[in-house]
Short mmCIF file of C-alpha atoms and ligand atoms in Angstrom, two decimals:
data_model
loop_
_atom_site.label_atom_id
_atom_site.label_comp_id
_atom_site.label_asym_id
_atom_site.label_seq_id
_atom_site.Cartn_x
_atom_site.Cartn_y
_atom_site.Cartn_z
CA UNK Q 1 -17.79 31.63 101.54
CA UNK Q 2 -14.36 30.01 102.17
CA UNK Q 3 -13.15 27.15 99.99
CA UNK Q 4 -10.04 25.01 100.52
CA UNK Q 5 -8.66 23.17 97.46
CA UNK Q 6 -6.14 20.36 97.89
CA UNK Q 7 -3.97 20.04 94.77
CA UNK Q 8 -3.06 22.52 92.02
CA UNK Q 9 -3.41 20.14 89.07
CA UNK Q 10 -5.71 21.08 86.17
CA UNK Q 11 -8.82 20.14 88.19
CA UNK Q 12 -7.98 22.15 91.30
CA UNK Q 13 -6.75 25.28 89.50
CA UNK Q 14 -9.60 25.43 87.00
CA UNK Q 15 -12.15 25.02 89.80
CA UNK Q 16 -10.50 27.83 91.77
CA UNK Q 17 -10.46 30.20 88.77
CA UNK Q 18 -14.09 29.55 87.80
CA UNK Q 19 -15.52 29.84 91.32
CA UNK Q 20 -13.62 33.10 91.72
CA UNK Q 21 -15.02 34.37 88.40
CA UNK Q 22 -18.56 33.58 89.47
CA UNK Q 23 -18.18 34.57 93.12
CA UNK Q 24 -15.37 37.13 93.39
CA UNK Q 25 -16.07 37.62 97.10
CA UNK Q 26 -15.31 33.98 97.85
CA UNK Q 27 -12.03 33.28 99.64
CA UNK Q 28 -10.15 30.41 98.01
CA UNK Q 29 -6.97 28.78 99.34
CA UNK Q 30 -5.15 26.16 97.25
CA UNK Q 31 -2.36 23.89 98.52
CA UNK Q 32 0.09 22.17 96.19
CA UNK Q 33 2.74 19.76 97.42
CA UNK Q 34 5.05 20.43 94.45
CA UNK Q 35 6.84 23.59 93.35
CA UNK Q 36 5.10 25.58 90.56
CA UNK Q 37 6.98 24.11 87.57
CA UNK Q 38 7.44 20.66 88.99
CA UNK Q 39 5.11 18.18 87.35
CA UNK Q 40 4.97 14.76 85.74
CA UNK Q 41 4.24 13.89 82.13
CA UNK Q 42 4.43 15.71 78.81
CA UNK Q 43 1.50 16.82 76.62
CA UNK Q 44 -2.21 16.12 77.15
CA UNK Q 45 -4.89 15.86 74.46
CA UNK Q 46 -8.09 17.90 74.41
CA UNK Q 47 -11.11 17.25 72.26
CA UNK Q 48 -12.92 20.02 70.48
CA UNK Q 49 -15.87 19.72 72.88
CA UNK Q 50 -13.64 20.28 75.90
CA UNK Q 51 -12.24 23.52 74.54
CA UNK Q 52 -15.76 24.71 73.74
CA UNK Q 53 -16.68 24.48 77.44
CA UNK Q 54 -13.61 26.51 78.40
CA UNK Q 55 -14.38 29.16 75.78
CA UNK Q 56 -17.85 29.73 77.25
CA UNK Q 57 -16.66 29.80 80.86
CA UNK Q 58 -13.48 31.84 80.51
CA UNK Q 59 -12.81 33.42 77.10
CA UNK Q 60 -9.54 34.95 78.29
CA UNK Q 61 -8.15 31.59 79.38
CA UNK Q 62 -9.48 30.00 76.20
CA UNK Q 63 -7.68 32.53 73.98
CA UNK Q 64 -4.39 31.82 75.74
CA UNK Q 65 -4.89 28.05 75.52
CA UNK Q 66 -5.94 28.10 71.87
CA UNK Q 67 -2.81 30.10 71.01
CA UNK Q 68 -0.59 27.41 72.56
CA UNK Q 69 -2.36 24.22 71.51
CA UNK Q 70 -0.96 21.98 68.78
CA UNK Q 71 -3.74 20.86 66.43
CA UNK Q 72 -4.06 18.02 63.96
CA UNK Q 73 -6.69 16.02 62.16
CA UNK Q 74 -5.35 12.49 61.58
CA UNK Q 75 -4.92 9.19 63.35
CA UNK Q 76 -2.01 7.24 61.87
CA UNK Q 77 -1.59 3.52 62.47
CA UNK Q 78 1.94 2.21 62.01
CA UNK Q 79 2.50 -1.53 61.84
CA UNK Q 80 5.10 -3.78 60.18
CA UNK Q 81 6.66 -1.00 58.16
CA UNK Q 82 3.36 0.37 56.82
CA UNK Q 83 1.40 3.43 57.91
CA UNK Q 84 -2.31 3.96 57.36
CA UNK Q 85 -3.63 7.48 57.69
CA UNK Q 86 -7.18 8.13 58.93
CA UNK Q 87 -8.40 11.69 58.43
CA UNK Q 88 -11.34 13.85 59.46
CA UNK Q 89 -10.65 14.23 63.20
CA UNK Q 90 -9.98 17.34 65.26
CA UNK Q 91 -7.54 17.12 68.12
CA UNK Q 92 -5.67 19.70 70.20
CA UNK Q 93 -2.94 19.12 72.74
CA UNK Q 94 -0.86 21.20 75.10
CA UNK Q 95 2.10 20.59 77.37
CA UNK Q 96 0.96 19.80 80.90
CA UNK Q 97 3.47 22.28 82.32
CA UNK Q 98 2.23 25.09 80.02
CA UNK Q 99 -1.40 24.31 80.87
CA UNK Q 100 -0.68 24.43 84.60
CA UNK Q 101 1.26 27.66 84.25
CA UNK Q 102 -1.66 29.29 82.37
CA UNK Q 103 -4.14 28.12 84.98
CA UNK Q 104 -1.88 29.39 87.75
CA UNK Q 105 -1.61 32.81 86.10
CA UNK Q 106 -5.39 32.93 85.71
CA UNK Q 107 -5.87 32.06 89.40
CA UNK Q 108 -3.39 34.72 90.46
CA UNK Q 109 -5.11 37.37 88.30
CA UNK Q 110 -8.41 36.48 89.96
CA UNK Q 111 -7.03 36.63 93.50
CA UNK Q 112 -6.78 32.94 94.43
CA UNK Q 113 -4.08 32.15 97.02
CA UNK Q 114 -1.89 29.17 96.04
CA UNK Q 115 0.64 27.75 98.48
CA UNK Q 116 3.20 25.80 96.44
CA UNK Q 117 5.63 23.33 97.96
CA UNK Q 118 3.20 22.79 100.85
CA UNK Q 119 1.16 19.69 101.60
CA UNK Q 120 -2.37 20.57 102.61
CA UNK Q 121 -3.52 20.03 106.19
CA UNK Q 122 -5.72 16.95 106.63
CA UNK Q 123 -9.06 17.37 104.90
CA UNK Q 124 -10.88 16.64 108.18
CA UNK Q 125 -9.15 19.67 109.75
CA UNK Q 126 -9.88 21.87 106.75
CA UNK Q 127 -13.51 20.75 106.84
CA UNK Q 128 -13.94 22.47 110.20
CA UNK Q 129 -12.33 25.74 109.07
CA UNK Q 130 -13.76 26.08 105.53
CA UNK Q 131 -17.26 25.91 104.08
CA UNK Q 132 -16.12 23.51 101.35
CA UNK Q 133 -13.05 21.30 100.86
CA UNK Q 134 -12.26 20.21 97.30
CA UNK Q 135 -10.01 17.16 97.10
CA UNK Q 136 -8.36 17.64 93.70
CA UNK Q 137 -5.35 15.68 94.90
CA UNK Q 138 -5.04 13.25 92.03
CA UNK Q 139 -5.12 9.51 91.51
CA UNK Q 140 -3.33 8.78 94.80
CA UNK Q 141 -5.60 11.15 96.76
CA UNK Q 142 -4.82 10.87 100.46
CA UNK Q 143 -8.13 12.62 101.18
CA UNK Q 144 -10.05 9.86 99.42
CA UNK Q 145 -7.96 7.14 101.06
CA UNK Q 146 -8.61 8.60 104.54
CA UNK Q 147 -12.37 8.31 103.99
CA UNK Q 148 -12.54 5.46 101.49
CA UNK Q 149 -15.46 3.75 103.22
CA UNK Q 150 -17.54 6.91 103.11
CA UNK Q 151 -16.71 7.46 99.44
CA UNK Q 152 -17.13 3.76 98.62
CA UNK Q 153 -13.78 3.71 96.84
CA UNK Q 154 -12.87 0.94 94.43
CA UNK Q 155 -9.35 1.04 93.09
CA UNK Q 156 -7.60 -1.58 91.02
CA UNK Q 157 -4.38 -1.70 89.10
CA UNK Q 158 -4.53 -3.87 86.05
CA UNK Q 159 -3.23 -4.42 82.58
CA UNK Q 160 0.06 -3.69 80.91
CA UNK Q 161 2.89 -1.52 82.16
CA UNK Q 162 3.37 1.88 80.59
CA UNK Q 163 6.05 4.52 80.49
CA UNK Q 164 5.07 8.17 79.81
CA UNK Q 165 7.86 9.65 77.71
CA UNK Q 166 8.37 12.57 75.35
CA UNK Q 167 10.29 13.01 72.13
CA UNK Q 168 11.66 15.88 70.09
CA UNK Q 169 10.11 14.45 66.94
CA UNK Q 170 7.04 16.53 66.03
CA UNK Q 171 4.44 13.92 65.09
CA UNK Q 172 1.79 15.19 62.68
CA UNK Q 173 -1.01 12.88 63.88
CA UNK Q 174 -2.17 10.85 66.84
CA UNK Q 175 0.02 7.86 66.04
CA UNK Q 176 -0.34 4.28 67.20
CA UNK Q 177 2.73 2.18 66.51
CA UNK Q 178 3.19 -1.52 67.07
CA UNK Q 179 6.67 -3.06 67.24
CA UNK Q 180 7.18 -6.80 66.85
CA UNK Q 181 10.20 -7.75 68.91
CA UNK Q 182 11.87 -11.04 69.80
CA UNK Q 183 10.19 -10.67 73.24
CA UNK Q 184 6.65 -10.07 71.92
CA UNK Q 185 4.78 -7.02 70.70
CA UNK Q 186 5.07 -3.56 72.25
CA UNK Q 187 3.05 -0.55 71.27
CA UNK Q 188 3.25 3.22 71.56
CA UNK Q 189 0.78 6.12 71.44
CA UNK Q 190 2.29 9.42 70.28
CA UNK Q 191 0.98 12.90 69.47
CA UNK Q 192 2.40 16.41 69.10
CA UNK Q 193 1.83 19.12 71.68
CA UNK Q 194 4.30 21.89 70.75
CA UNK Q 195 6.81 22.53 67.99
CA UNK Q 196 9.57 19.95 68.40
CA UNK Q 197 7.77 18.13 71.20
CA UNK Q 198 5.48 15.09 71.29
CA UNK Q 199 4.15 12.74 73.93
CA UNK Q 200 5.30 9.12 73.50
CA UNK Q 201 3.68 6.49 75.76
CA UNK Q 202 4.93 2.92 75.53
CA UNK Q 203 2.94 -0.09 76.79
CA UNK Q 204 4.16 -3.64 77.29
CA UNK Q 205 2.66 -6.79 78.79
CA UNK Q 206 4.22 -8.21 81.94
CA UNK Q 207 5.63 -11.23 80.14
CA UNK Q 208 7.12 -9.05 77.38
CA UNK Q 209 8.60 -6.67 79.95
CA UNK Q 210 10.18 -9.54 81.85
CA UNK Q 211 11.50 -11.20 78.69
CA UNK Q 212 12.94 -7.88 77.53
CA UNK Q 213 14.54 -7.32 80.93
CA UNK Q 214 12.96 -3.91 81.47
CA UNK Q 215 13.70 -3.33 85.12
CA UNK Q 216 10.49 -1.70 86.37
CA UNK Q 217 8.76 -2.86 89.50
CA UNK Q 218 5.48 -1.29 88.40
CA UNK Q 219 4.81 1.26 91.10
CA UNK Q 220 2.04 3.66 90.24
CA UNK Q 221 3.38 6.36 87.98
CA UNK Q 222 2.78 9.14 90.46
CA UNK Q 223 3.41 7.31 93.70
CA UNK Q 224 6.98 7.14 94.93
CA UNK Q 225 8.63 3.92 93.79
CA UNK Q 226 11.79 3.56 91.77
CA UNK Q 227 12.54 5.93 88.96
CA UNK Q 228 12.87 2.83 86.89
CA UNK Q 229 12.19 3.97 83.37
CA UNK Q 230 15.92 4.67 83.51
CA UNK Q 231 18.26 5.47 80.63
CA UNK Q 232 18.91 1.85 79.65
CA UNK Q 233 15.20 1.04 79.18
CA UNK Q 234 14.55 4.33 77.42
CA UNK Q 235 17.48 3.93 75.03
CA UNK Q 236 16.34 0.43 74.13
CA UNK Q 237 12.79 1.65 73.56
CA UNK Q 238 14.13 4.40 71.27
CA UNK Q 239 15.95 1.66 69.32
CA UNK Q 240 12.84 -0.54 69.10
CA UNK Q 241 10.71 2.35 67.78
CA UNK Q 242 13.53 3.94 65.72
CA UNK Q 243 11.48 3.83 62.49
CA UNK Q 244 8.52 5.80 63.94
CA UNK Q 245 10.83 8.12 65.87
CA UNK Q 246 12.84 8.73 62.69
CA UNK Q 247 16.01 8.83 64.73
CA UNK Q 248 14.75 11.39 67.28
CA UNK Q 249 15.50 11.14 70.98
CA UNK Q 250 13.15 10.07 73.79
CA UNK Q 251 12.98 12.19 76.93
CA UNK Q 252 11.92 11.37 80.49
CA UNK Q 253 10.11 13.47 83.10
CA UNK Q 254 9.60 11.58 86.35
CA UNK Q 255 8.90 8.65 84.00
CA UNK Q 256 8.33 5.34 85.76
CA UNK Q 257 6.99 2.03 84.62
CA UNK Q 258 3.45 2.08 85.97
CA UNK Q 259 0.12 0.36 85.66
CA UNK Q 260 -3.09 2.20 84.97
CA UNK Q 261 -4.92 2.78 88.23
CA UNK Q 262 -8.68 2.42 87.84
CA UNK Q 263 -10.45 4.61 90.43
CA UNK Q 264 -14.20 4.70 91.01
CA UNK Q 265 -16.23 6.00 93.96
CA UNK Q 266 -19.79 5.19 94.91
CA UNK Q 267 -20.24 8.72 96.24
CA UNK Q 268 -18.10 11.78 95.48
CA UNK Q 269 -18.72 13.74 98.67
CA UNK Q 270 -18.67 13.21 102.39
CA UNK Q 271 -19.92 16.08 104.56
CA UNK Q 272 -18.40 19.22 103.03
CA UNK Q 273 -15.47 17.34 101.42
CA UNK Q 274 -15.84 16.67 97.69
CA UNK Q 275 -13.70 14.63 95.27
CA UNK Q 276 -12.86 16.09 91.87
CA UNK Q 277 -10.87 14.87 88.86
CA UNK Q 278 -8.58 11.85 89.22
CA UNK Q 279 -9.29 11.56 92.94
CA UNK Q 280 -12.91 10.76 92.01
CA UNK Q 281 -12.43 8.76 88.77
CA UNK Q 282 -9.80 7.77 86.23
CA UNK Q 283 -9.96 6.76 82.56
CA UNK Q 284 -7.29 4.81 80.70
CA UNK Q 285 -4.90 7.13 78.86
CA UNK Q 286 -5.52 5.40 75.49
CA UNK Q 287 -8.60 7.62 75.17
CA UNK Q 288 -6.71 10.62 76.60
CA UNK Q 289 -9.45 12.38 78.55
CA UNK Q 290 -8.51 12.63 82.25
CA UNK Q 291 -7.50 16.29 82.14
CA UNK Q 292 -10.62 17.23 80.25
CA UNK Q 293 -12.80 15.32 82.73
CA UNK Q 294 -11.06 16.97 85.71
CA UNK Q 295 -11.62 20.43 84.20
CA UNK Q 296 -15.24 19.69 83.32
CA UNK Q 297 -15.74 18.58 86.92
CA UNK Q 298 -14.37 21.98 87.93
CA UNK Q 299 -16.85 23.79 85.70
CA UNK Q 300 -19.80 21.77 87.05
CA UNK Q 301 -18.74 22.31 90.66
CA UNK Q 302 -18.26 26.07 90.12
CA UNK Q 303 -21.75 26.39 88.62
CA UNK Q 304 -23.28 24.33 91.43
CA UNK Q 305 -21.52 26.41 94.10
CA UNK Q 306 -22.63 29.62 92.40
CA UNK Q 307 -26.23 28.40 92.57
CA UNK Q 308 -26.34 26.73 95.98
CA UNK Q 309 -23.35 28.10 97.89
CA UNK Q 310 -21.62 25.41 99.96
CA UNK Q 311 -24.92 23.73 100.85
CA UNK Q 312 -25.21 19.94 100.37
CA UNK Q 313 -27.43 20.63 97.32
CA UNK Q 314 -24.35 21.98 95.51
CA UNK Q 315 -22.50 18.69 95.89
CA UNK Q 316 -25.56 16.65 94.91
CA UNK Q 317 -26.05 18.81 91.79
CA UNK Q 318 -22.36 18.56 90.87
CA UNK Q 319 -22.31 14.78 91.08
CA UNK Q 320 -25.64 14.39 89.27
CA UNK Q 321 -24.33 16.56 86.45
CA UNK Q 322 -20.96 14.83 86.06
CA UNK Q 323 -21.47 11.16 86.86
CA UNK Q 324 -23.21 10.15 83.58
CA UNK Q 325 -20.44 11.64 81.38
CA UNK Q 326 -17.70 10.24 83.57
CA UNK Q 327 -19.18 6.73 83.65
CA UNK Q 328 -19.69 6.80 79.90
CA UNK Q 329 -16.03 7.71 79.39
CA UNK Q 330 -14.96 5.03 81.87
CA UNK Q 331 -16.88 2.40 79.88
CA UNK Q 332 -15.25 3.54 76.64
CA UNK Q 333 -11.83 3.66 78.25
CA UNK Q 334 -12.20 0.15 79.68
CA UNK Q 335 -12.99 -1.26 76.21
CA UNK Q 336 -10.06 0.61 74.71
CA UNK Q 337 -7.70 -0.62 77.44
CA UNK Q 338 -8.86 -4.22 76.96
CA UNK Q 339 -8.35 -3.95 73.20
CA UNK Q 340 -4.73 -2.97 73.74
CA UNK Q 341 -4.28 -5.75 76.30
CA UNK Q 342 -5.42 -8.23 73.64
CA UNK Q 343 -3.39 -6.64 70.87
CA UNK Q 344 -1.64 -9.91 69.97
CA UNK Q 345 -4.96 -11.27 68.69
CA UNK Q 346 -5.00 -8.60 65.97
CA UNK Q 347 -1.39 -8.13 64.93
CA UNK Q 348 -1.53 -10.84 62.22
CA UNK Q 349 -4.55 -9.31 60.52
CA UNK Q 350 -3.84 -7.54 57.25
CA UNK Q 351 -2.98 -3.88 57.62
CA UNK Q 352 -6.43 -2.60 56.55
CA UNK Q 353 -8.26 -4.89 58.98
CA UNK Q 354 -5.84 -4.11 61.80
CA UNK Q 355 -6.28 -0.40 61.22
CA UNK Q 356 -10.08 -0.72 61.18
CA UNK Q 357 -10.08 -2.72 64.43
CA UNK Q 358 -7.87 -0.22 66.19
CA UNK Q 359 -9.77 2.85 65.06
CA UNK Q 360 -13.18 1.43 66.02
CA UNK Q 361 -12.01 -0.47 69.12
CA UNK Q 362 -14.23 1.28 71.61
CA UNK Q 363 -17.29 1.43 69.43
CA UNK Q 364 -16.71 5.13 69.00
CA UNK Q 365 -14.89 6.52 66.04
CA UNK Q 366 -12.48 8.86 67.73
CA UNK Q 367 -10.48 8.50 70.88
CA UNK Q 368 -12.13 11.29 72.84
CA UNK Q 369 -15.53 11.94 71.53
CA UNK Q 370 -18.29 12.45 73.97
CA UNK Q 371 -20.72 14.40 71.84
CA UNK Q 372 -19.88 18.09 72.15
CA UNK Q 373 -21.98 20.05 74.60
CA UNK Q 374 -25.34 21.01 73.04
CA UNK Q 375 -25.22 24.67 71.91
CA UNK Q 376 -27.97 25.70 74.35
CA UNK Q 377 -25.89 24.37 77.26
CA UNK Q 378 -22.85 26.29 76.04
CA UNK Q 379 -25.01 29.43 75.84
CA UNK Q 380 -26.20 28.91 79.42
CA UNK Q 381 -22.63 28.65 80.66
CA UNK Q 382 -21.64 31.72 78.65
CA UNK Q 383 -24.58 33.67 80.12
CA UNK Q 384 -23.78 32.69 83.71
CA UNK Q 385 -20.17 33.85 83.43
CA UNK Q 386 -21.01 36.96 81.39
CA UNK Q 387 -23.54 37.93 84.08
CA UNK Q 388 -20.84 37.51 86.75
CA UNK Q 389 -18.52 39.74 84.69
CA UNK Q 390 -21.22 42.41 84.40
CA UNK Q 391 -21.85 42.32 88.16
CA UNK Q 392 -18.13 42.70 88.77
CA UNK Q 393 -17.82 45.65 86.39
CA UNK Q 394 -20.84 47.26 88.09
CA UNK Q 395 -19.23 46.87 91.51
CA UNK Q 396 -15.91 48.26 90.28
CA UNK Q 397 -17.60 51.27 88.69
CA UNK Q 398 -19.40 52.19 91.89
C1 FAD G 1 0.42 8.05 80.90
C2 FAD G 1 -0.67 9.03 81.05
C3 FAD G 1 -1.08 9.78 79.94
C4 FAD G 1 -2.12 10.70 80.05
N1 FAD G 1 -2.51 11.38 78.94
C5 FAD G 1 -3.55 12.22 79.03
C6 FAD G 1 -4.02 12.93 77.87
O1 FAD G 1 -3.49 12.83 76.77
N2 FAD G 1 -5.09 13.74 78.00
C7 FAD G 1 -5.71 13.92 79.19
O2 FAD G 1 -6.68 14.67 79.24
N3 FAD G 1 -5.29 13.28 80.31
C8 FAD G 1 -4.24 12.42 80.26
N4 FAD G 1 -3.83 11.77 81.36
C9 FAD G 1 -4.58 11.92 82.62
C10 FAD G 1 -4.27 13.21 83.34
O3 FAD G 1 -2.90 13.32 83.62
C11 FAD G 1 -5.08 13.26 84.65
O4 FAD G 1 -6.37 12.78 84.43
C12 FAD G 1 -5.16 14.69 85.17
O5 FAD G 1 -3.88 15.14 85.51
C13 FAD G 1 -6.09 14.77 86.37
O6 FAD G 1 -6.04 16.07 86.91
P1 FAD G 1 -6.27 16.32 88.47
O7 FAD G 1 -6.21 17.79 88.64
O8 FAD G 1 -7.46 15.57 88.91
O9 FAD G 1 -5.04 15.60 89.19
P2 FAD G 1 -3.47 15.82 89.04
O10 FAD G 1 -3.13 16.41 87.74
O11 FAD G 1 -2.84 14.52 89.41
O12 FAD G 1 -3.13 16.90 90.16
C14 FAD G 1 -3.19 16.60 91.54
C15 FAD G 1 -2.26 17.55 92.26
O13 FAD G 1 -2.45 17.42 93.66
C16 FAD G 1 -1.21 17.53 94.31
N5 FAD G 1 -1.35 16.93 95.63
C17 FAD G 1 -1.61 15.64 95.94
N6 FAD G 1 -1.76 15.47 97.26
C18 FAD G 1 -1.57 16.71 97.82
C19 FAD G 1 -1.60 17.19 99.15
N7 FAD G 1 -1.87 16.40 100.21
N8 FAD G 1 -1.36 18.49 99.37
C20 FAD G 1 -1.09 19.33 98.33
N9 FAD G 1 -1.06 18.91 97.05
C21 FAD G 1 -1.31 17.62 96.80
C22 FAD G 1 -0.26 16.82 93.37
O14 FAD G 1 1.08 17.23 93.59
C23 FAD G 1 -0.79 17.24 92.00
O15 FAD G 1 -0.15 18.41 91.54
C24 FAD G 1 -2.77 10.86 81.30
C25 FAD G 1 -2.36 10.15 82.42
C26 FAD G 1 -1.33 9.23 82.29
C27 FAD G 1 -0.90 8.46 83.50
#
């Protein structure tokens, strides 16, 4: 079987590694437009459940990830000079660059060919030369856009503008901070992902952004557009959030003012081309789950391909397995996004009430809490991959 994968983000690389673990004889070619260490963003959050899936599918990758992940157990809400601490959670996070580098190493160990700095040929061309084409090419997927009628794509940009920044302050919790300014309220989501490094995402309404004179034109964060989260905006943001940053610096990495891009597709495959990760669906970053969803898509697709090969049944099984979880997360994310869009309604509540509203905004208690996989499902995954390992050892011994 020959598989072409467009995009070496977390979704594409994890899919490649898992298919290769289950079907070592499969030939897998991955194309990535960027160079290996060139990527956007800072750290990404994982829930406990997400790491459990990785542990069952690839213990070696899991051990490396677990060793690098920052972990914490609190959500702190910071508002008008007061901080409320909410305990009892379990979060992990890792730098996006470190995650991609680990996935790349895993792919290389398993014999996946990755062509960096090379845009993939058109999916329609690949579809003739490969048994399966996986479009893991992100939120701006050109594969999806080329066949949007077949996929039934709906894409809308809505809500506030955000800027994905980092800081050298090591936060000790997932922290939500609201700043009252003369232009209106602004808020930030921050969390640690490595010693001396935290993600810091700022969101502002259009009218606040205009009043503040932030220069962004609001291109999608990963589309071209102006690199307009420039030093002046960033320095002013650092000043506005100086109390939560405790004097630490803010950093940029291809940081642009953007709007969340809501992507949904009526159908995730067309012929032998299949959408995976952000090309198929997005969830607002306030529930921090896009990377986890992309990787879980990869696991489901690998299992389906192991069972059905590249036959249409594999793509039907993959979508049937993933769509309910994805749509559930999209519903939660939509509620969370709307809560933040209506933040001004809550800022005058007392601190306790404000905190309670924020923490329970999506009707779920934590920000990324699909129930963990049932233990029997985890066992099934573990068995499938362990069986593949045994087969491989048997072949090598012969
Ligand atoms: C502000 C912000 C904060 C976020 N925070 C979190 C978080 O805390 N936790 C979390 O889990 N998720 C978070 N996410 C979401 C997360 O970044 C995405 O969901 C995740 O990266 C999706 O992975 P992917 O592999 O589907 O796509 P991507 O990571 O976008 O990878 C797609 C890859 O395809 C490549 N590509 C595109 N077209 C081509 C082509 N034609 N040829 C070759 N290569 C191509 C791109 O260069 C890219 O490397 C956040 C997103 C944003 C915007």
